[in-house]
Amino acid sequence: MISNNVKEKLVAIVTKENFDDSKIERLSYSYDSTPNLQALPDAVISPRNTKEVSEIVKICNEHKIPIVPRGSGTNLCGGTCPTEGGLVLLFKHMNKILELDEENLTITVQPGVITIEIANAVESKGLFYPPDPGSMRVSAIAGNISENSGGLRGLKYGVTRDYVIGLEVVLPNGDIMRTGGKLAKDVAGYDLTRLMVGSEGTLGVITEATLKLIPMPETKKTMLALYEDLESAARSVSKIIANKIIPITLEFLDQPTLKVVEDYAQIGLPTDAKAVLLIEQDGTLEVVNRDLEKIIEVCKQEGAVSVQVAQSKEEAEKLTTARRTALSALARLKPTTILEDATVPRSEIARMVSAINEIALKYKLDICTFGHAGDGNLHPTCPTDSRNHEEMEKVEMAFAEIFEKAIEFGGTITGEHGVGVVKAPYLELKLGKEGIAVMKAIKQALDPNNIMNPGKVFAKDSRKRVVVSK
Ligand SMILES: Cc1cc2nc3c(=O)[nH]c(=O)nc-3n(C[C@H](O)[C@H](O)[C@H](O)COP(=O)(O)OP(=O)(O)OC[C@H]3O[C@@H](n4cnc5c(N)ncnc54)[C@H](O)[C@@H]3O)c2cc1C
């Protein structure tokens, strides 16, 4: 609960228009894109600049009020669900591109800028900001940074982390810290920029970011390889890379996903194929043609029944857009969509896909799988209904087994969606007790009052989604 006295102080900082504790506003920000998770915040606040953020944080720290920074709420791990109440912090006023520096190849932005606006702004100057999460038309840059989001171009160009070179952060005591800068090289002290990237709003509030840009590649080509079995497709992924080709995109869709996507996108996808790889390469025309030729050869060797190269930019765009709609398309099937992002070394993709299918069979569940195969990052997705408690229990047990399999194959419990609330019970599987202890020490040092996004990343036993019995 926020007392009247504290409310008055907060209103004095942001004005009445930017502080809302009405039931309707609190309800609107009680959930995010994560299924089955809802909790009311005490109020929603929209600061207009860094100074206001700092003043808000100081008051919250003094009165031990939780702060949940929120971009567009598209995270899939319960990262912005205000499970402990408190203030939801919005950045609707802090949504501007501050500077595009063509000499240093950087762009400096406020936290609320929508990802695609960055991509579009730099493209018009012949520059490229590669991180492209499927949600990029909606997600905000500070959300991407805080989850260290990946995307379809991650295989060749890396993830958000690889492009964040400077940050302004309001620390949990209200101090304003600057890290990095427009620097190609900088080894002054601990890498605090990287510490903040992927910290899921638990270590401070990002109020500005400087991002690295690269020159726009000369050309890009897109192709689809169709398979009659999953394993051949998965094998092709490893073989393409073993042939020392790193495509920009190497995405995998299984047949159930393909059918649903085609039904949604209606672009003539081959729904009779058991699996499809969407492959893209960019660079100079000579390199792209050479790589595509080799990729086609590898796919055929590994059992692709057909390979189709997009004949125009529009056709290519349709294919990648179709892939980006996979989650939205699957979400139409049933009231609840549980999507995970278990990740394995790419050499283990075939085994992981088979393991997911076996687990689905064991629990008699429909699990569709698609994802960034080149990164080993799979999205096993289960359309279900949270009102069916018996089925939900099976879903939980199936996913717990999927995470354990991923770890067994040398992988991780999340490749890009973050830990938040829903993966917290599994984090120790990946980090061990020692890793958790180091993370807790960092959290305690920066945020001793645990005001920054409390209840996220670190598991509370009571919130354990399932207990897996072996
Ligand atoms: C259809 C769909 C497709 C998706 N595709 C992908 C994909 O391809 N790759 C991928 O990685 N993810 C994907 N996601 C997940 C999600 O979109 C990403 O995690 C995205 O980066 C979240 O951005 P957001 O602005 O919605 O952040 P939010 O969901 O609002 O917040 C995410 C986290 O960031 C923190 N945060 C937000 N702003 C700040 C700030 N200023 N300071 C400190 N912390 C802050 C929040 O507290 C929270 O922990 C997808 C989600 C959907 C719904």
Coordinates of N, CA and C in Angstrom, one line a residue, residues 117-284:
E117 N 11.4 1.1 -34.5 CA 11.7 2.5 -34.8 C 13.2 2.8 -34.9
I118 N 13.9 2.0 -34.1 CA 15.4 2.2 -34.2 C 15.9 1.6 -35.5
A119 N 15.4 0.4 -35.8 CA 15.8 -0.3 -37.1 C 15.4 0.6 -38.3
N120 N 14.2 1.2 -38.3 CA 13.8 2.0 -39.4 C 14.7 3.3 -39.5
A121 N 14.9 3.9 -38.3 CA 15.6 5.2 -38.3 C 17.1 5.0 -38.9
V122 N 17.7 3.9 -38.6 CA 19.1 3.8 -39.0 C 19.2 3.3 -40.5
E123 N 18.1 2.5 -40.9 CA 18.1 1.9 -42.2 C 18.1 3.1 -43.2
S124 N 17.4 4.1 -42.9 CA 17.3 5.2 -43.9 C 18.7 5.9 -44.1
K125 N 19.7 5.6 -43.2 CA 21.0 6.1 -43.4 C 22.0 5.1 -43.9
G126 N 21.5 3.9 -44.3 CA 22.3 2.9 -44.8 C 23.0 2.1 -43.6
L127 N 22.4 2.2 -42.4 CA 23.0 1.5 -41.3 C 22.0 0.4 -40.8
F128 N 22.5 -0.4 -39.9 CA 21.8 -1.6 -39.5 C 21.9 -1.8 -38.0
Y129 N 20.7 -2.0 -37.4 CA 20.7 -2.4 -36.0 C 20.1 -3.9 -36.0
P130 N 20.9 -4.9 -35.9 CA 20.5 -6.2 -36.2 C 19.5 -6.9 -35.2
P131 N 19.5 -6.7 -33.9 CA 18.6 -7.5 -33.0 C 17.1 -7.3 -33.4
D132 N 16.5 -8.3 -33.7 CA 15.1 -8.3 -34.2 C 14.2 -9.3 -33.6
P133 N 13.9 -9.1 -32.3 CA 12.9 -10.0 -31.6 C 11.6 -10.1 -32.4
G134 N 10.9 -11.2 -32.4 CA 9.7 -11.4 -33.1 C 8.7 -10.3 -32.7
S135 N 8.9 -9.7 -31.5 CA 7.9 -8.7 -31.0 C 8.4 -7.3 -31.3
M136 N 9.3 -7.1 -32.3 CA 10.0 -5.8 -32.4 C 9.0 -4.7 -32.8
R137 N 7.9 -5.0 -33.4 CA 6.9 -3.9 -33.7 C 6.3 -3.3 -32.5
V138 N 6.4 -4.0 -31.4 CA 5.7 -3.6 -30.1 C 6.7 -3.4 -29.0
S139 N 7.7 -4.2 -28.9 CA 8.6 -4.2 -27.7 C 9.4 -2.9 -27.6
A140 N 9.8 -2.5 -26.4 CA 10.6 -1.3 -26.2 C 12.0 -1.6 -26.0
I141 N 12.9 -0.7 -26.3 CA 14.4 -1.0 -26.3 C 14.8 -1.4 -24.9
A142 N 14.3 -0.7 -23.8 CA 14.8 -1.1 -22.5 C 14.3 -2.5 -22.1
G143 N 13.2 -2.9 -22.6 CA 12.7 -4.2 -22.4 C 13.6 -5.2 -23.1
N144 N 14.0 -4.9 -24.3 CA 15.0 -5.8 -25.0 C 16.3 -5.9 -24.3
I145 N 16.8 -4.8 -23.8 CA 18.0 -4.7 -23.1 C 17.9 -5.5 -21.8
S146 N 16.8 -5.3 -21.1 CA 16.7 -6.0 -19.8 C 16.5 -7.5 -19.9
E147 N 16.0 -7.9 -21.0 CA 15.9 -9.4 -21.2 C 17.0 -9.9 -22.1
N148 N 17.9 -9.1 -22.6 CA 18.9 -9.4 -23.5 C 18.3 -10.2 -24.7
S149 N 17.3 -9.6 -25.3 CA 16.5 -10.4 -26.3 C 17.3 -10.8 -27.6
G150 N 16.9 -11.9 -28.1 CA 17.5 -12.3 -29.4 C 16.5 -12.1 -30.5
G151 N 16.8 -12.7 -31.6 CA 15.8 -12.5 -32.8 C 16.2 -13.5 -33.9
L152 N 15.6 -13.2 -35.0 CA 15.8 -14.1 -36.2 C 17.3 -14.0 -36.8
R153 N 17.9 -12.8 -36.5 CA 19.2 -12.6 -37.1 C 20.3 -12.8 -36.1
G154 N 20.0 -13.5 -35.0 CA 20.9 -13.7 -33.9 C 22.1 -14.6 -34.3
L155 N 21.9 -15.5 -35.1 CA 22.9 -16.5 -35.4 C 24.2 -15.8 -35.9
K156 N 24.0 -14.9 -36.9 CA 25.2 -14.2 -37.5 C 25.5 -13.0 -36.7
Y157 N 24.5 -12.3 -36.2 CA 24.8 -10.9 -35.7 C 24.7 -10.8 -34.1
G158 N 24.4 -11.9 -33.5 CA 24.3 -11.9 -32.0 C 23.0 -11.3 -31.5
V159 N 23.0 -11.0 -30.2 CA 21.7 -10.6 -29.6 C 21.9 -9.2 -29.1
T160 N 20.9 -8.7 -28.4 CA 20.9 -7.3 -27.9 C 22.1 -6.9 -27.2
R161 N 22.6 -7.8 -26.3 CA 23.8 -7.5 -25.6 C 25.0 -7.1 -26.4
D162 N 25.1 -7.6 -27.6 CA 26.2 -7.3 -28.5 C 26.2 -5.9 -29.1
Y163 N 25.1 -5.2 -28.9 CA 24.9 -3.9 -29.5 C 24.8 -2.8 -28.4
V164 N 24.7 -3.2 -27.1 CA 24.6 -2.1 -26.1 C 26.0 -1.8 -25.6
I165 N 26.4 -0.5 -25.9 CA 27.7 -0.1 -25.5 C 27.8 1.0 -24.4
G166 N 26.6 1.5 -24.1 CA 26.6 2.5 -23.1 C 25.2 2.6 -22.5
L167 N 25.2 2.9 -21.2 CA 23.8 3.0 -20.5 C 23.8 4.1 -19.5
E168 N 22.7 4.7 -19.3 CA 22.4 5.5 -18.1 C 21.4 4.7 -17.3
V169 N 21.8 4.5 -16.0 CA 20.9 3.7 -15.1 C 20.7 4.4 -13.8
V170 N 19.4 4.5 -13.4 CA 19.2 4.9 -12.0 C 19.2 3.7 -11.1
L171 N 20.2 3.8 -10.2 CA 20.4 2.7 -9.3 C 19.3 2.7 -8.2
P172 N 19.2 1.6 -7.5 CA 18.1 1.4 -6.5 C 18.2 2.5 -5.4
N173 N 19.3 3.2 -5.2 CA 19.3 4.2 -4.2 C 19.0 5.6 -4.8
G174 N 18.8 5.6 -6.1 CA 18.4 6.9 -6.8 C 19.6 7.5 -7.5
D175 N 20.8 7.0 -7.2 CA 22.0 7.6 -7.9 C 21.9 7.3 -9.4
I176 N 22.5 8.2 -10.2 CA 22.4 8.0 -11.6 C 23.8 7.6 -12.1
M177 N 23.9 6.4 -12.7 CA 25.2 5.9 -13.1 C 25.3 5.9 -14.7
R178 N 26.5 6.2 -15.2 CA 26.7 6.1 -16.6 C 27.7 5.0 -16.9
T179 N 27.4 4.1 -17.8 CA 28.4 3.0 -18.1 C 28.8 3.2 -19.6
G180 N 30.0 2.7 -19.9 CA 30.4 2.7 -21.3 C 30.3 4.0 -22.0
G181 N 30.0 4.0 -23.3 CA 29.9 5.2 -24.1 C 30.0 4.8 -25.6
K182 N 30.3 5.9 -26.4 CA 30.4 5.6 -27.8 C 31.8 5.1 -28.1
L183 N 32.2 4.1 -27.5 CA 33.6 3.6 -27.6 C 33.6 2.2 -28.2
A184 N 34.6 2.1 -29.1 CA 34.8 0.8 -29.7 C 35.6 -0.1 -28.7
K185 N 36.4 0.6 -27.9 CA 37.2 -0.2 -26.8 C 37.1 0.5 -25.5
D186 N 36.9 -0.2 -24.4 CA 36.8 0.4 -23.1 C 36.9 -0.8 -22.1
V187 N 38.0 -0.8 -21.4 CA 38.2 -1.8 -20.4 C 38.4 -1.2 -19.0
A188 N 37.8 0.0 -18.8 CA 37.9 0.6 -17.5 C 37.0 0.0 -16.4
G189 N 37.6 -0.9 -15.7 CA 36.8 -1.5 -14.6 C 35.9 -2.6 -15.0
Y190 N 35.1 -3.1 -14.0 CA 34.2 -4.2 -14.3 C 33.2 -3.7 -15.5
D191 N 32.7 -4.7 -16.2 CA 31.8 -4.4 -17.3 C 30.4 -4.2 -16.8
L192 N 30.1 -3.0 -16.4 CA 28.8 -2.7 -15.7 C 27.7 -2.7 -16.8
T193 N 28.1 -2.4 -18.0 CA 27.0 -2.4 -19.0 C 26.5 -3.8 -19.2
R194 N 27.4 -4.7 -19.3 CA 26.9 -6.1 -19.4 C 26.2 -6.6 -18.2
L195 N 26.6 -6.1 -17.0 CA 25.9 -6.5 -15.8 C 24.4 -6.1 -15.9
M196 N 24.2 -4.9 -16.4 CA 22.8 -4.4 -16.5 C 22.0 -5.1 -17.6
V197 N 22.7 -5.5 -18.7 CA 22.0 -6.1 -19.8 C 21.5 -7.5 -19.3
G198 N 20.2 -7.7 -19.5 CA 19.6 -9.0 -19.0 C 19.3 -9.1 -17.5
S199 N 19.4 -7.9 -16.8 CA 19.2 -8.0 -15.4 C 17.7 -7.8 -15.0
E200 N 16.8 -7.8 -16.0 CA 15.4 -7.9 -15.8 C 14.8 -6.9 -14.8
G201 N 15.3 -5.7 -14.8 CA 14.8 -4.7 -14.0 C 15.0 -4.9 -12.5
T202 N 16.0 -5.8 -12.2 CA 16.2 -6.1 -10.8 C 17.4 -5.3 -10.2
L203 N 18.1 -4.6 -11.0 CA 19.3 -3.9 -10.5 C 19.3 -2.4 -10.7
G204 N 18.3 -1.9 -11.4 CA 18.2 -0.5 -11.6 C 17.2 -0.2 -12.7
V205 N 17.1 1.1 -13.0 CA 16.2 1.5 -14.1 C 17.0 2.1 -15.2
I206 N 16.9 1.5 -16.4 CA 17.6 2.0 -17.6 C 16.9 3.3 -18.1
T207 N 17.6 4.4 -18.2 CA 17.0 5.6 -18.6 C 17.5 6.1 -19.9
E208 N 18.6 5.5 -20.4 CA 19.2 5.9 -21.7 C 20.1 4.8 -22.2
A209 N 20.2 4.6 -23.5 CA 21.1 3.5 -24.0 C 21.7 4.0 -25.3
T210 N 23.0 3.7 -25.4 CA 23.8 3.9 -26.6 C 24.0 2.6 -27.3
L211 N 23.6 2.5 -28.5 CA 23.7 1.2 -29.2 C 24.6 1.3 -30.4
K212 N 25.3 0.2 -30.6 CA 26.2 0.1 -31.8 C 25.5 -0.2 -33.0
L213 N 25.9 0.4 -34.1 CA 25.3 0.1 -35.4 C 26.4 -0.4 -36.4
I214 N 25.9 -1.1 -37.4 CA 26.9 -1.6 -38.4 C 26.4 -1.2 -39.8
P215 N 27.2 -1.2 -40.8 CA 26.8 -0.8 -42.2 C 25.7 -1.9 -42.7
M216 N 24.7 -1.4 -43.4 CA 23.7 -2.3 -43.9 C 24.3 -3.2 -45.0
P217 N 24.2 -4.5 -44.8 CA 24.7 -5.4 -45.9 C 24.2 -5.1 -47.2
E218 N 25.0 -5.4 -48.3 CA 24.6 -5.0 -49.6 C 23.3 -5.7 -50.1
T219 N 23.2 -7.0 -49.8 CA 22.1 -7.7 -50.3 C 21.7 -8.9 -49.4
K220 N 20.5 -9.4 -49.6 CA 20.0 -10.5 -48.8 C 19.2 -11.5 -49.6
K221 N 19.3 -12.8 -49.4 CA 18.5 -13.7 -50.1 C 17.8 -14.7 -49.1
T222 N 16.6 -15.2 -49.4 CA 15.9 -16.0 -48.5 C 15.4 -17.3 -49.1
M223 N 15.5 -18.4 -48.4 CA 15.0 -19.6 -49.0 C 14.3 -20.5 -48.0
L224 N 13.5 -21.5 -48.5 CA 12.9 -22.5 -47.6 C 13.4 -23.8 -48.0
A225 N 13.7 -24.7 -47.0 CA 14.1 -26.1 -47.3 C 13.0 -26.9 -46.7
L226 N 12.4 -27.9 -47.4 CA 11.3 -28.7 -46.9 C 11.8 -30.1 -46.6
Y227 N 11.3 -30.7 -45.6 CA 11.8 -32.0 -45.1 C 10.6 -32.9 -44.8
E228 N 10.9 -34.2 -45.0 CA 9.9 -35.2 -44.7 C 10.1 -35.8 -43.2
D229 N 11.2 -35.4 -42.6 CA 11.3 -35.7 -41.2 C 12.1 -34.7 -40.4
L230 N 11.8 -34.6 -39.1 CA 12.4 -33.5 -38.3 C 13.9 -33.7 -38.2
E231 N 14.4 -34.9 -38.1 CA 15.8 -35.1 -37.8 C 16.7 -34.6 -39.0
S232 N 16.2 -34.8 -40.3 CA 17.0 -34.4 -41.4 C 17.1 -32.8 -41.4
A233 N 16.0 -32.2 -41.0 CA 16.1 -30.7 -40.9 C 17.1 -30.3 -39.8
A234 N 17.0 -30.9 -38.7 CA 17.9 -30.6 -37.6 C 19.3 -30.9 -37.9
R235 N 19.6 -32.0 -38.6 CA 20.9 -32.3 -39.1 C 21.5 -31.3 -40.0
S236 N 20.6 -30.8 -40.9 CA 21.0 -29.8 -41.9 C 21.6 -28.5 -41.2
V237 N 20.9 -28.2 -40.1 CA 21.3 -27.0 -39.3 C 22.8 -27.1 -38.9
S238 N 23.1 -28.3 -38.3 CA 24.5 -28.5 -37.8 C 25.4 -28.5 -39.0
K239 N 25.0 -29.2 -40.1 CA 25.9 -29.4 -41.2 C 26.2 -28.1 -41.9
I240 N 25.2 -27.2 -42.0 CA 25.4 -25.9 -42.7 C 26.6 -25.1 -42.0
I241 N 26.4 -25.1 -40.6 CA 27.4 -24.4 -39.8 C 28.8 -25.1 -39.8
A242 N 28.7 -26.5 -39.8 CA 30.0 -27.2 -39.9 C 30.7 -26.9 -41.2
N243 N 29.9 -26.5 -42.2 CA 30.6 -26.1 -43.5 C 31.1 -24.7 -43.5
K244 N 31.1 -24.1 -42.3 CA 31.7 -22.8 -42.1 C 30.9 -21.7 -42.8
I245 N 29.5 -21.9 -42.8 CA 28.7 -20.9 -43.3 C 27.8 -20.4 -42.1
I246 N 27.8 -19.2 -41.8 CA 26.9 -18.6 -40.8 C 25.8 -17.8 -41.5
P247 N 24.6 -18.4 -41.7 CA 23.6 -17.6 -42.3 C 23.1 -16.6 -41.3
I248 N 22.4 -15.5 -41.9 CA 21.9 -14.5 -41.0 C 20.7 -15.1 -40.2
T249 N 19.9 -16.0 -40.9 CA 18.7 -16.6 -40.2 C 18.7 -18.1 -40.5
L250 N 18.4 -18.9 -39.5 CA 18.3 -20.3 -39.7 C 17.2 -20.8 -38.8
E251 N 16.0 -20.7 -39.2 CA 14.8 -20.9 -38.4 C 14.1 -22.2 -38.7
F252 N 13.6 -22.8 -37.7 CA 13.0 -24.2 -37.8 C 11.5 -24.1 -37.5
L253 N 10.6 -24.7 -38.3 CA 9.2 -24.9 -38.0 C 8.8 -26.3 -38.2
D254 N 8.2 -26.9 -37.2 CA 7.7 -28.3 -37.4 C 6.3 -28.3 -38.1
Q255 N 5.8 -29.4 -38.5 CA 4.6 -29.4 -39.3 C 3.4 -28.8 -38.6
P256 N 3.1 -29.1 -37.3 CA 2.0 -28.5 -36.7 C 2.1 -27.0 -36.7
T257 N 3.3 -26.5 -36.4 CA 3.4 -25.0 -36.4 C 3.2 -24.5 -37.9
L258 N 3.8 -25.2 -38.8 CA 3.6 -24.8 -40.2 C 2.2 -24.6 -40.6
K259 N 1.4 -25.6 -40.3 CA -0.1 -25.7 -40.6 C -0.8 -24.5 -40.0
V260 N -0.5 -24.2 -38.7 CA -1.2 -23.1 -38.1 C -0.7 -21.8 -38.6
V261 N 0.5 -21.6 -38.9 CA 1.0 -20.4 -39.5 C 0.4 -20.2 -40.9
E262 N 0.3 -21.2 -41.7 CA -0.3 -21.0 -43.0 C -1.7 -20.7 -43.0
D263 N -2.4 -21.3 -42.0 CA -3.8 -21.0 -41.8 C -4.0 -19.5 -41.5
Y264 N -3.0 -19.0 -40.7 CA -3.1 -17.6 -40.3 C -2.6 -16.6 -41.3
A265 N -1.4 -17.0 -41.9 CA -0.8 -16.0 -42.8 C -1.3 -16.2 -44.3
Q266 N -1.7 -17.4 -44.7 CA -2.2 -17.6 -46.0 C -1.3 -17.2 -47.1
I267 N 0.0 -17.7 -47.1 CA 0.9 -17.3 -48.1 C 1.4 -18.5 -49.0
G268 N 0.7 -19.6 -48.8 CA 1.1 -20.8 -49.6 C 2.2 -21.6 -49.1
L269 N 2.4 -21.6 -47.8 CA 3.4 -22.5 -47.2 C 3.1 -23.9 -47.4
P270 N 4.2 -24.8 -47.6 CA 4.0 -26.2 -47.9 C 3.6 -27.0 -46.7
T271 N 2.3 -27.1 -46.4 CA 1.9 -27.7 -45.1 C 2.0 -29.2 -45.1
D272 N 2.4 -29.8 -46.3 CA 2.6 -31.3 -46.2 C 4.0 -31.6 -45.8
A273 N 4.9 -30.6 -45.7 CA 6.2 -30.9 -45.2 C 6.2 -31.2 -43.7
K274 N 7.1 -32.1 -43.3 CA 7.1 -32.4 -41.8 C 7.9 -31.4 -41.0
A275 N 8.8 -30.7 -41.7 CA 9.6 -29.7 -41.1 C 10.1 -28.7 -42.2
V276 N 10.3 -27.5 -41.8 CA 10.8 -26.5 -42.8 C 11.9 -25.7 -42.1
L277 N 13.0 -25.4 -42.9 CA 14.0 -24.5 -42.5 C 13.8 -23.2 -43.3
L278 N 13.8 -22.1 -42.6 CA 13.8 -20.8 -43.3 C 15.2 -20.3 -43.1
I279 N 15.9 -20.1 -44.3 CA 17.3 -19.7 -44.2 C 17.5 -18.4 -45.0
E280 N 18.3 -17.5 -44.4 CA 18.6 -16.2 -45.1 C 20.1 -16.0 -45.0
Q281 N 20.6 -15.4 -46.1 CA 22.0 -15.0 -46.0 C 22.1 -13.6 -46.5
D282 N 23.0 -12.8 -46.0 CA 23.2 -11.5 -46.5 C 24.7 -11.2 -46.7
G283 N 25.1 -10.1 -47.3 CA 26.5 -9.8 -47.6 C 26.6 -9.2 -49.0
T284 N 27.7 -9.4 -49.6 CA 27.8 -9.0 -51.0 C 27.2 -10.0 -51.9

